[in-house]
XYZ file of C-alpha atoms in Angstrom:
701
model
C 55.924 2.008 -51.019
C 53.316 3.022 -48.669
C 50.086 1.050 -47.685
C 47.212 3.318 -48.984
C 43.778 1.459 -49.093
C 41.284 4.140 -50.397
C 38.139 4.462 -48.343
C 35.730 3.491 -51.190
C 37.578 0.077 -51.622
C 37.437 -0.315 -48.002
C 34.001 0.443 -47.805
C 33.037 -2.376 -50.234
C 34.141 -4.789 -47.823
C 31.393 -2.655 -45.612
C 28.140 -4.373 -45.955
C 29.726 -6.212 -43.152
C 30.091 -3.901 -40.008
C 28.289 -3.545 -36.471
C 27.474 -7.119 -35.493
C 30.618 -8.562 -35.480
C 31.676 -5.728 -33.240
C 28.826 -6.371 -30.909
C 29.647 -10.152 -30.915
C 33.068 -8.986 -29.114
C 31.373 -6.931 -26.614
C 31.301 -8.025 -22.857
C 27.954 -6.256 -22.291
C 24.410 -6.279 -23.884
C 24.333 -3.348 -26.500
C 21.450 -0.867 -26.566
C 18.587 -1.570 -29.005
C 16.309 0.630 -30.911
C 13.587 0.787 -28.503
C 16.040 1.649 -25.355
C 17.498 5.216 -25.641
C 17.194 5.433 -21.688
C 19.454 2.666 -20.499
C 20.616 1.474 -17.092
C 24.234 1.449 -16.235
C 25.287 -1.885 -17.645
C 27.902 -4.073 -15.642
C 31.080 -3.586 -17.637
C 34.566 -4.061 -16.739
C 36.338 -0.729 -16.754
C 40.105 0.478 -16.672
C 39.882 1.659 -13.241
C 39.350 -1.978 -11.545
C 41.437 -4.844 -12.402
C 38.936 -7.130 -10.758
C 35.919 -5.837 -13.134
C 33.162 -3.870 -11.555
C 29.500 -2.975 -12.192
C 29.574 0.714 -13.400
C 26.849 1.381 -10.917
C 29.380 0.159 -7.949
C 32.154 2.228 -9.284
C 32.857 5.248 -6.734
C 34.817 6.851 -9.536
C 33.250 8.938 -12.537
C 33.497 6.848 -15.617
C 32.284 7.023 -19.148
C 32.323 4.028 -21.492
C 31.778 4.451 -25.302
C 31.276 1.094 -27.045
C 28.958 -0.512 -29.740
C 26.596 1.795 -31.580
C 27.015 4.692 -29.250
C 30.671 4.905 -30.232
C 29.886 4.152 -33.798
C 27.671 7.406 -33.934
C 30.345 9.622 -32.341
C 33.398 8.388 -34.227
C 35.542 11.158 -35.683
C 39.098 11.154 -37.311
C 40.645 12.178 -33.924
C 40.117 10.971 -30.305
C 39.658 14.379 -29.040
C 36.873 15.020 -31.444
C 35.377 11.722 -30.755
C 35.238 12.494 -27.144
C 34.394 16.174 -26.735
C 30.753 16.157 -26.292
C 31.220 13.354 -23.387
C 30.472 14.928 -19.902
C 33.617 16.355 -18.288
C 35.581 15.933 -21.377
C 36.663 18.558 -23.972
C 39.487 18.729 -26.532
C 42.416 20.718 -27.566
C 41.268 21.277 -31.151
C 44.354 21.565 -33.422
C 42.497 21.767 -36.687
C 40.340 18.665 -37.910
C 43.405 16.261 -37.819
C 44.834 16.617 -34.485
C 43.072 16.854 -31.213
C 43.565 15.145 -27.627
C 41.194 14.850 -24.916
C 41.002 17.274 -21.759
C 39.578 16.078 -18.771
C 38.394 18.461 -16.042
C 40.587 21.036 -17.510
C 43.775 18.909 -17.491
C 45.495 17.503 -20.482
C 48.887 16.906 -21.936
C 51.205 15.176 -19.403
C 48.415 15.163 -16.793
C 46.302 12.667 -18.388
C 47.425 9.080 -19.923
C 46.270 7.707 -23.054
C 46.426 3.852 -23.364
C 45.848 1.407 -26.028
C 44.387 -1.803 -24.558
C 45.819 -0.900 -21.080
C 49.456 0.107 -21.822
C 50.846 3.587 -23.024
C 50.954 4.669 -26.639
C 54.208 6.082 -26.380
C 53.819 8.642 -28.799
C 54.762 12.211 -28.855
C 51.189 13.633 -28.599
C 51.239 14.775 -25.128
C 54.283 16.928 -26.007
C 52.177 19.421 -28.373
C 48.588 19.616 -29.425
C 49.804 19.544 -33.024
C 51.146 15.999 -32.589
C 48.384 13.575 -33.477
C 47.422 10.871 -31.405
C 48.985 7.511 -32.994
C 45.667 5.661 -32.766
C 42.615 5.874 -35.308
C 39.248 5.945 -33.420
C 37.894 4.025 -36.415
C 39.848 0.976 -35.348
C 38.789 1.281 -31.803
C 35.703 -0.836 -30.483
C 35.491 0.647 -26.972
C 36.754 3.606 -24.987
C 36.783 3.973 -21.354
C 37.287 7.304 -19.647
C 38.184 7.134 -15.828
C 38.591 10.245 -13.608
C 39.425 10.287 -9.929
C 41.186 7.907 -7.471
C 41.156 4.897 -9.901
C 43.483 6.329 -11.902
C 46.217 5.756 -9.229
C 47.313 2.341 -10.661
C 48.394 4.294 -13.784
C 50.923 6.674 -11.922
C 51.091 10.512 -11.706
C 50.988 11.183 -15.587
C 47.178 10.109 -15.019
C 46.605 12.716 -12.444
C 43.757 14.204 -14.352
C 42.447 10.905 -15.952
C 42.865 7.910 -18.087
C 41.488 7.378 -21.486
C 41.995 3.799 -22.524
C 41.166 2.618 -26.283
C 40.402 -0.821 -26.674
C 40.470 -2.900 -29.844
C 40.110 -6.635 -30.703
C 43.568 -7.396 -32.459
C 44.194 -9.614 -29.403
C 41.015 -11.537 -28.529
C 40.624 -12.294 -25.131
C 37.947 -15.034 -25.314
C 36.766 -17.279 -28.356
C 34.496 -15.671 -31.033
C 30.851 -16.491 -30.563
C 30.905 -17.418 -34.194
C 33.499 -19.001 -36.528
C 33.578 -15.954 -38.874
C 32.561 -12.467 -38.885
C 33.134 -8.918 -40.282
C 32.635 -5.313 -39.938
C 33.006 -2.206 -42.085
C 31.836 1.514 -42.557
C 32.178 4.363 -45.035
C 31.411 8.124 -44.398
C 31.658 11.450 -46.106
C 31.521 14.782 -43.992
C 30.759 17.931 -46.183
C 32.821 20.400 -43.932
C 36.207 19.149 -45.151
C 35.221 16.718 -47.777
C 36.344 13.936 -45.535
C 35.871 10.556 -47.197
C 36.656 7.800 -44.620
C 36.218 4.054 -44.584
C 37.410 0.812 -43.110
C 36.936 -2.939 -42.665
C 37.907 -5.638 -40.264
C 37.280 -9.406 -40.214
C 37.638 -11.961 -37.391
C 37.788 -15.851 -37.698
C 38.589 -18.720 -35.425
C 37.825 -21.679 -33.236
C 37.608 -22.452 -29.514
C 41.464 -22.941 -29.890
C 42.404 -19.659 -31.701
C 41.296 -16.422 -33.381
C 42.672 -14.313 -36.197
C 42.215 -10.684 -36.966
C 42.839 -8.059 -39.567
C 41.495 -4.467 -40.099
C 42.496 -1.556 -42.372
C 41.171 1.925 -42.195
C 41.745 5.139 -44.285
C 40.357 8.628 -44.521
C 41.195 11.727 -46.594
C 40.083 15.261 -46.181
C 40.292 18.826 -47.647
C 40.867 22.083 -46.030
C 38.106 22.848 -43.387
C 35.325 25.088 -44.235
C 34.734 27.603 -41.657
C 31.692 30.033 -40.956
C 33.616 33.269 -41.011
C 37.135 34.812 -40.572
C 39.678 32.328 -39.286
C 41.484 35.151 -37.216
C 39.799 37.019 -34.448
C 39.703 41.044 -34.763
C 42.559 41.368 -32.167
C 44.773 39.155 -34.360
C 43.711 40.861 -37.881
C 44.744 44.088 -35.943
C 48.170 42.858 -34.864
C 49.086 41.160 -38.205
C 47.635 44.160 -40.096
C 45.586 41.730 -42.508
C 42.185 40.300 -42.413
C 43.426 36.792 -42.726
C 41.655 33.679 -44.169
C 37.851 33.696 -44.742
C 35.636 30.907 -45.353
C 38.325 27.986 -45.311
C 40.924 27.178 -42.801
C 44.425 27.066 -44.901
C 46.669 24.033 -44.820
C 44.028 22.042 -42.681
C 43.964 19.051 -45.211
C 44.983 15.605 -44.372
C 45.017 11.771 -45.002
C 45.613 8.796 -42.880
C 45.850 4.970 -42.992
C 46.010 2.478 -40.501
C 45.988 -1.592 -40.634
C 46.413 -4.117 -37.765
C 46.725 -7.838 -37.726
C 46.450 -10.129 -34.622
C 46.539 -13.881 -33.582
C 45.487 -15.544 -30.375
C 45.718 -19.081 -28.900
C 43.253 -20.023 -25.987
C 44.138 -22.566 -23.147
C 40.837 -23.911 -22.660
C 39.488 -21.992 -19.545
C 42.842 -21.093 -18.302
C 43.656 -18.369 -20.281
C 45.026 -16.910 -23.748
C 48.295 -15.579 -25.326
C 48.191 -13.400 -28.426
C 50.407 -11.115 -30.310
C 49.687 -8.166 -32.648
C 51.062 -5.784 -35.277
C 49.668 -2.593 -36.202
C 50.727 0.607 -38.366
C 49.545 4.122 -38.524
C 50.428 6.575 -40.870
C 48.991 10.174 -41.349
C 50.136 13.420 -43.327
C 48.457 16.516 -42.415
C 48.873 20.429 -42.540
C 49.488 22.647 -39.353
C 46.927 25.201 -39.368
C 49.526 27.739 -37.627
C 51.705 27.887 -40.648
C 50.376 28.135 -44.443
C 53.354 25.762 -45.965
C 54.226 23.217 -42.918
C 52.946 19.671 -43.050
C 53.422 16.764 -40.939
C 54.145 13.309 -41.579
C 53.356 10.832 -38.665
C 54.511 7.255 -38.809
C 54.056 4.730 -35.989
C 54.325 0.871 -35.972
C 53.541 -1.291 -32.734
C 53.882 -4.700 -31.529
C 51.899 -5.826 -28.683
C 51.778 -9.011 -26.689
C 48.926 -9.812 -24.132
C 48.373 -13.073 -22.035
C 46.581 -14.254 -18.988
C 46.753 -17.481 -17.011
C 43.897 -18.256 -14.739
C 44.044 -20.682 -11.650
C 47.488 -21.730 -12.520
C 49.949 -19.995 -10.283
C 49.438 -20.798 -6.542
C 47.758 -17.962 -4.552
C 46.513 -16.140 -7.876
C 43.316 -16.223 -9.514
C 44.999 -14.833 -12.557
C 48.146 -13.368 -13.877
C 48.094 -10.866 -16.768
C 51.055 -9.646 -18.931
C 50.957 -6.914 -21.469
C 53.774 -5.548 -23.393
C 54.162 -3.110 -26.226
C 56.788 -1.756 -28.276
C 56.465 1.375 -30.282
C 58.617 3.126 -32.936
C 57.197 6.594 -33.526
C 58.319 9.239 -36.234
C 56.999 12.666 -36.511
C 58.644 14.890 -39.304
C 57.659 18.524 -39.968
C 58.076 19.460 -43.553
C 58.570 23.294 -44.741
C 57.364 22.882 -48.263
C 59.159 19.685 -49.660
C 62.076 19.971 -47.225
C 62.203 18.222 -43.855
C 62.561 20.442 -40.746
C 62.100 19.377 -37.246
C 61.863 15.438 -36.704
C 60.561 14.047 -33.586
C 61.402 10.125 -32.951
C 60.156 8.141 -29.913
C 61.162 4.502 -29.543
C 60.210 2.443 -26.432
C 58.701 -0.157 -24.654
C 55.989 -0.552 -21.857
C 55.488 -3.703 -19.795
C 52.750 -4.444 -17.154
C 52.244 -7.396 -15.066
C 49.209 -7.843 -12.753
C 48.347 -10.505 -10.172
C 44.745 -11.165 -8.992
C 45.510 -12.573 -5.771
C 43.009 -15.068 -4.058
C 40.825 -13.551 -1.326
C 42.746 -12.531 1.673
C 40.301 -12.357 4.564
C 37.688 -9.606 3.260
C 40.161 -8.374 0.609
C 40.380 -9.359 -2.918
C 42.557 -7.234 -5.401
C 45.839 -7.106 -7.463
C 49.421 -6.510 -7.197
C 51.285 -5.333 -10.240
C 54.607 -4.094 -11.658
C 55.082 -1.421 -14.457
C 58.075 -0.612 -16.752
C 58.943 1.465 -19.423
C 61.657 3.179 -21.480
C 61.383 5.811 -24.011
C 64.233 7.224 -26.344
C 63.051 10.694 -27.484
C 64.691 12.913 -29.976
C 64.078 16.276 -31.570
C 66.232 17.111 -34.679
C 66.430 20.130 -36.722
C 66.817 24.048 -36.558
C 63.410 24.599 -35.101
C 63.747 21.730 -32.186
C 62.914 23.292 -29.092
C 63.602 20.216 -26.748
C 66.933 18.120 -26.348
C 67.058 14.482 -27.178
C 66.165 12.312 -23.708
C 65.950 8.973 -22.484
C 63.233 8.290 -19.915
C 63.138 5.166 -17.824
C 60.302 4.299 -15.477
C 59.747 1.533 -13.078
C 56.830 1.141 -10.612
C 54.907 -1.178 -8.318
C 51.405 -0.751 -7.318
C 48.535 -2.453 -5.218
C 44.929 -2.233 -5.531
C 42.264 -3.862 -2.906
C 38.513 -4.123 -2.660
C 36.269 -5.082 0.339
C 32.673 -5.436 0.715
C 30.593 -5.286 3.829
C 26.816 -5.503 3.387
C 25.580 -2.344 1.376
C 29.452 -0.882 1.406
C 32.133 -1.266 -0.899
C 35.519 -0.017 -0.211
C 38.679 0.185 -2.363
C 42.103 1.401 -2.028
C 45.250 1.681 -4.063
C 48.820 2.711 -4.108
C 51.551 2.918 -6.263
C 55.450 4.051 -5.947
C 57.705 4.532 -8.879
C 61.161 5.803 -9.872
C 61.615 8.022 -12.968
C 65.012 8.969 -14.353
C 65.328 11.292 -17.172
C 68.849 11.590 -19.105
C 69.065 14.802 -21.169
C 71.748 15.114 -24.301
C 73.608 18.696 -24.465
C 71.090 21.049 -26.254
C 73.295 22.602 -28.662
C 70.607 25.031 -30.408
C 69.822 26.568 -27.023
C 73.453 26.384 -25.693
C 72.529 24.295 -22.670
C 74.467 21.375 -21.228
C 73.523 17.748 -20.672
C 71.732 16.952 -17.681
C 70.180 13.923 -15.770
C 67.524 14.043 -13.014
C 65.622 11.506 -11.006
C 62.360 11.413 -9.182
C 60.416 9.032 -6.871
C 56.884 10.013 -6.716
C 54.162 8.038 -5.024
C 50.269 8.109 -4.791
C 47.671 6.512 -2.870
C 43.754 6.558 -3.048
C 40.936 5.418 -0.674
C 37.123 5.210 -2.191
C 33.849 3.995 -0.748
C 30.727 3.334 -2.406
C 27.159 2.968 -0.510
C 24.128 1.495 -2.309
C 21.073 2.788 -0.649
C 19.034 0.265 -2.615
C 19.198 -1.164 -6.002
C 18.558 2.244 -7.736
C 20.565 4.682 -5.663
C 23.997 4.777 -4.540
C 26.800 7.311 -3.418
C 30.704 7.126 -4.016
C 33.389 9.035 -2.133
C 37.062 9.140 -2.816
C 40.329 10.848 -1.610
C 43.541 10.831 -3.513
C 47.021 11.963 -3.018
C 48.913 12.070 -6.142
C 52.652 12.810 -7.384
C 53.947 13.336 -10.650
C 57.361 13.413 -12.078
C 57.829 16.498 -14.383
C 58.384 15.469 -18.083
C 61.401 16.017 -19.990
C 59.770 18.919 -21.859
C 58.658 20.590 -18.713
C 62.168 20.324 -17.556
C 64.520 21.162 -20.636
C 62.433 22.749 -23.501
C 63.869 25.904 -24.572
C 63.039 27.265 -28.129
C 60.383 28.133 -30.770
C 57.558 25.752 -31.150
C 56.342 27.067 -34.406
C 53.261 24.916 -34.816
C 51.826 26.149 -31.647
C 53.025 29.561 -32.145
C 54.751 29.512 -28.824
C 58.445 29.919 -27.807
C 58.531 27.529 -24.951
C 61.165 27.532 -22.087
C 61.251 24.803 -19.339
C 62.514 25.079 -15.711
C 65.201 22.586 -14.613
C 64.640 23.174 -11.012
C 61.016 21.734 -11.112
C 59.977 19.657 -8.405
C 57.410 16.783 -8.300
C 53.824 17.622 -9.163
C 51.597 17.040 -6.257
C 47.743 17.018 -5.587
C 45.047 15.943 -3.044
C 41.920 15.387 -4.521
C 38.231 14.634 -3.383
C 35.403 13.114 -5.443
C 31.893 12.656 -4.599
C 29.421 10.950 -7.067
C 25.812 10.269 -6.506
C 24.315 7.805 -9.083
C 20.812 6.543 -9.964
C 19.721 3.794 -12.298
C 16.067 3.084 -12.338
C 13.486 1.522 -14.958
C 12.879 4.819 -16.658
C 15.395 7.149 -15.169
C 19.412 7.085 -15.139
C 21.363 9.982 -13.406
C 24.719 10.815 -12.286
C 25.799 13.782 -10.465
C 29.445 14.641 -9.328
C 31.501 17.086 -7.670
C 35.538 17.186 -7.308
C 38.091 19.179 -5.707
C 41.805 18.995 -6.312
C 44.321 21.064 -4.459
C 47.908 21.148 -6.144
C 50.828 22.072 -3.799
C 52.941 22.503 -6.899
C 50.954 22.447 -10.236
C 53.250 22.835 -13.542
C 51.719 24.733 -16.438
C 52.619 26.740 -19.508
C 52.124 30.251 -18.681
C 52.030 33.230 -21.300
C 54.401 36.012 -20.622
C 54.568 39.573 -22.168
C 57.769 38.534 -23.950
C 58.149 37.909 -27.562
C 60.990 36.072 -29.449
C 62.359 36.023 -33.104
C 61.837 32.309 -33.920
C 64.818 32.262 -36.113
C 67.584 33.412 -33.927
C 65.752 33.190 -30.561
C 66.540 36.976 -29.931
C 63.966 38.771 -27.945
C 61.690 40.841 -30.038
C 60.480 44.666 -29.533
C 56.844 43.459 -29.482
C 54.010 41.358 -31.017
C 53.936 43.240 -34.246
C 55.890 41.998 -37.363
C 59.350 43.984 -37.811
C 62.314 44.134 -40.008
C 65.323 42.312 -38.612
C 68.184 45.016 -39.058
C 70.738 42.138 -39.401
C 69.213 40.075 -42.134
C 66.666 42.761 -43.802
C 63.766 40.289 -43.554
C 60.459 40.601 -41.958
C 60.202 38.703 -38.595
C 56.924 37.549 -37.127
C 57.504 37.236 -33.346
C 56.026 34.391 -31.288
C 54.969 34.766 -27.696
C 57.162 33.162 -25.084
C 55.393 30.712 -22.688
C 57.329 29.507 -19.496
C 56.872 26.200 -17.662
C 56.567 27.227 -14.163
C 55.333 25.466 -10.840
C 52.677 27.209 -8.891
C 49.966 26.559 -5.969
C 46.710 25.598 -7.947
C 43.083 24.672 -7.313
C 40.705 22.762 -9.550
C 36.957 22.226 -8.632
C 33.859 21.725 -10.426
C 31.024 19.272 -11.079
C 29.592 16.811 -13.755
C 26.048 16.001 -14.353
C 23.901 13.944 -16.631
C 20.451 12.696 -16.663
C 18.371 10.603 -19.098
C 14.674 9.694 -19.045
C 11.595 9.293 -21.541
C 9.047 11.904 -21.844
C 6.518 10.010 -24.131
C 5.540 6.447 -25.288
C 2.945 4.961 -27.197
C 3.156 1.647 -29.020
C 6.595 1.193 -30.658
C 7.228 5.035 -30.474
C 9.324 6.466 -27.717
C 10.762 9.978 -27.079
C 13.398 10.236 -24.753
C 15.434 13.384 -23.092
C 19.157 13.496 -22.177
C 20.493 16.375 -19.938
C 24.124 17.083 -19.080
C 26.328 19.818 -17.692
C 29.938 20.151 -16.856
C 32.081 22.937 -15.029
C 35.669 23.320 -14.067
C 37.399 26.427 -12.195
C 41.212 26.490 -12.198
C 43.150 28.951 -10.242
C 46.634 29.715 -9.660
C 46.695 30.228 -5.782
C 50.145 31.790 -6.037
C 48.736 35.064 -7.276
C 44.909 34.527 -7.660
C 45.150 34.505 -11.469
C 42.962 31.816 -13.538
C 45.053 29.118 -15.133
C 45.222 28.881 -19.144
C 43.341 26.748 -21.430
C 40.543 25.827 -19.225
C 37.082 24.800 -20.626
C 34.055 26.931 -19.815
C 30.658 25.842 -18.203
C 29.058 23.588 -20.806
C 25.318 22.551 -20.690
C 23.458 20.130 -23.257
C 20.152 18.787 -24.007
C 19.001 16.260 -26.744
C 15.769 14.751 -27.577
C 15.830 11.240 -29.457
C 12.827 9.778 -31.313
C 12.874 5.902 -31.681
C 10.526 3.732 -33.720
C 11.724 0.138 -34.411
C 14.622 0.574 -36.679
C 14.501 4.377 -36.922
C 16.406 6.632 -34.661
C 16.593 10.572 -34.733
C 18.125 13.057 -32.321
C 17.775 16.739 -31.992
C 20.329 18.418 -29.392
C 22.441 21.199 -28.544
C 25.622 21.726 -26.485
C 25.964 25.225 -25.020
C 29.368 26.499 -23.872
C 29.636 29.980 -22.182
C 32.246 32.427 -22.777
C 35.446 31.717 -21.165
C 36.357 35.057 -19.426
C 38.462 33.719 -16.826
C 41.956 33.777 -18.381
C 45.350 34.861 -16.916
C 47.288 38.041 -18.130
C 48.404 37.828 -21.702
C 45.732 35.298 -22.827
C 42.672 36.075 -24.848
C 39.082 35.364 -24.088
C 36.780 33.109 -25.990
C 33.184 33.735 -26.777
C 30.371 31.595 -26.015
C 28.765 29.091 -28.679
C 25.879 26.823 -29.213
C 26.561 23.742 -31.251
C 23.233 22.564 -32.431
C 23.079 19.025 -34.039
C 20.589 16.616 -35.600
C 21.303 12.986 -36.472
C 19.117 10.169 -37.827
C 19.850 6.487 -38.513
C 17.866 3.421 -40.141
C 18.604 -0.026 -39.610
C 18.106 -2.733 -42.336
C 18.321 -6.432 -41.346
C 19.035 -9.312 -43.728
C 18.619 -12.748 -42.288
C 19.548 -13.693 -38.823
C 22.792 -11.908 -38.562
C 23.533 -9.439 -41.263
C 22.604 -5.910 -40.687
C 23.092 -2.636 -42.627
C 22.583 0.887 -41.177
C 22.545 4.170 -42.955
C 22.924 7.429 -41.097
C 22.951 11.307 -41.452
C 24.269 13.803 -39.025
C 24.027 17.794 -39.195
C 26.495 19.632 -36.981
C 27.051 23.282 -36.016
C 23.328 23.982 -37.670
C 23.514 27.310 -36.440
C 26.615 27.938 -38.458
C 28.260 29.850 -35.397
C 32.093 30.518 -35.308
C 33.224 28.075 -32.660
C 36.647 28.585 -30.715
C 37.709 26.268 -28.129
C 39.279 27.829 -24.963
C 41.373 24.823 -24.497
C 43.283 25.413 -27.670
C 46.414 27.302 -28.028
C 45.284 28.313 -31.618
C 41.721 29.428 -30.637
C 42.344 33.064 -32.054
C 43.411 31.629 -35.584
C 41.783 28.285 -35.968
C 38.205 28.003 -35.431
C 36.039 24.686 -35.655
C 34.182 23.838 -38.821
C 30.965 25.505 -40.308
C 27.661 23.730 -40.755
C 28.099 20.619 -42.182
C 26.231 17.175 -42.930
C 27.936 13.840 -42.468
C 26.532 10.620 -44.017
C 27.515 7.040 -44.214
C 26.639 3.436 -44.117
C 27.668 0.713 -41.661
C 27.033 -3.028 -42.084
C 27.785 -6.320 -40.383
C 27.491 -10.043 -40.875
C-alpha cells in the first residue's frame, strides 16, 4: 500500500509554514521593506570553511527563505530556470533538470545535503530528479573552480539542495512547524505539504510530508511545430499537451543528537514516489520510486590537528519503470552509496583549509525490450584538498582532486555487444583570487583545469530511447573529458545597489556531446529506416515511426559567455518602496572540430522586474526575454524567441509574536506565448504551459 497523503489534508497542517523554516536558516531573511538586499554572509557549497558571498570569487546563487518559497515548482529545473546563468531541460511539467552555462546531464552534479543523489536523472531528461523542491529549504548553485572538490562530473557546476532532516545545531525554539498549499491553473496542479520540528539542546526530531497532483498541461496553441506536422502528416495536439499528467508524494523523518559545542550526529530516512506521463508518447507512463538513508555527523576540536571532522554517508535505492499502458516495459534500477569525509585542519602558516576523501559505488541496470544501455557497476574513489589564504585586501584559494573511476559493463544482449571494463584516473585543479577594493567593490578571478571520466551511458549506449525520441549510440573508445576554464567576476554591494557581472571561458580539448545525425532507425528492430517519414515495415506489415540517431562523440569545444544582475530602488516614500532588478546571461558553445554550434544550448536571455512593497504587501511585475536560438548544428531545429511576462503578489498576516500566514497569487506567461526551450530534446513537440494563475497560502508558527 502506497503512502499517498492528499494535498488538502497536508495543507490543513498548513497554517504553520514559513517561520520555522526561517529559524533554521544561518542568515537573516529579507523583510518586506528590503527588496534590494546586500549579499548576506552565508555558507556555501563551494567552500568547506564557510564564506561570505561577497568574498567568494566563484559565481554563486543562493535561494532560501521567502525567495525560494515564491519560486518553488514541482521540479528542480523549473524552480531554478529564471536564475541568472541557469536554464532547464523541460521534459513536460513533471521532469526538468537544471542546465548551467549550457552544460547539463553528466556535466553538472546535483547533490542533496552535500552528497550525490545517485538516481538515474542524468541519464535522460525524461527521468525526474528524485528530490521534491517542496521539501527543500535552501538551494546553492555554484559555478566555476569551487566545484573542483566535487569531481569532474561537476565540470559545469553544482546544485546542492539542503533540507533540515538532520539538524546541524539545536533549534531556536522547542517546537515549530511549517506548511503550504497551492493550486496552478495551467495543469490543475494541487500541491501541499507540512513539516514539523521539535527538540531540546541535546536532540532534535524532524518529520515532513508533501504531495502534488496535476492534470494535462494546457498550452497556448499547437504542441507540434509546423515542420513536425509536415513530417508526420497530422496537425498534432492543440490546446493541451497529452499525457503530461502526474502525481508525486514524498516524506522524510530525521533525528539528531548534539554533543554540546563539540558537534552532532544524525540519521534520516526519506521516500520519494512519482508517477507521470511521458509527453513523447501518448500511452507511456513512468513510475519512479526512491528511498534513501542518510547519516551526517561532525566533531569539533576533538581530533588533534583538526578544527572539525565531517562525515556524510548516503544509501539510495532507486527504481524507474516505464509502462506501456498497463504493461511494464523498460525498468531502470540504481542502487548505490556515497561517502564523503572532510577534515578542516588547523591553520598551517597562512593557510587554512580542508582535506577529504570521497567514495561511491552505483549498480545500474536497464532491463526490457527497449533498454538502450547495458547493466553496469561504477566505482569511484577520490581524494581532494582545498586551501585559503588572506593577505590584506586579497583572498587566495586553491583546490585539487584526483580520483579513480572504474566501470564494469555486462554483456548487452539486445545490441549484440560483449561485456567490457574500463578505468580512468582523472584529476582536477583550481586557483582563485578575490580582491576587495573596499567594503562595496570586489573583483574575483579564477582558473580551473578539470578532467571527467566518461559515463557508462556515453560509453555503452546502443538502442532506442523512446522517451526522448532518440536512438542513442555510445562510443567505447572515449577518453577523459578535459577542460581549462577562466572566470572573472566583479561584485558590488552598497546601501542601495547590488550588482554582479561575470564572464567565463572554457576550452575543452575533448568534450563529449550527444550529436544528431541524418540517420533514422526503426525502434522495434534497430534497423536503419529509409528516412524520417512513417513507413510500412515490409516484414511485419505494420507502420513504423522512425527515430533519429544521436551519437556520443568527442570533439574540441569552446564555451564562453557572461552573466549579470543588478538591483536598486527607484522610488521610496514613507513605507512605500519601488525597486528594480535587471539580469542577463548568454553562452556561446562551438564544436571547434568543424565550426558547428553545439546542440541544446540556451539563447541570450534578458530580464527585468519592478517590485512594490508596503509593509506586509509585496507585488512584482517582470519579464524574461529569450532570443531565438538560431545557432544549432546540422540536423537540429531552431527555436523562436519568447517573452515570459509574469506578475505576482503576496500579503502577510501576523498573529502574535511567532505565528504568520502568507497568501499569494502568481500569473505566468501573461502574453500567452508558445514557449519552446532550446535546451529540450522535445522542444518541437512539447512547449511550456499557457497563460496561468497560481494561488496559495503558506503559514508558520
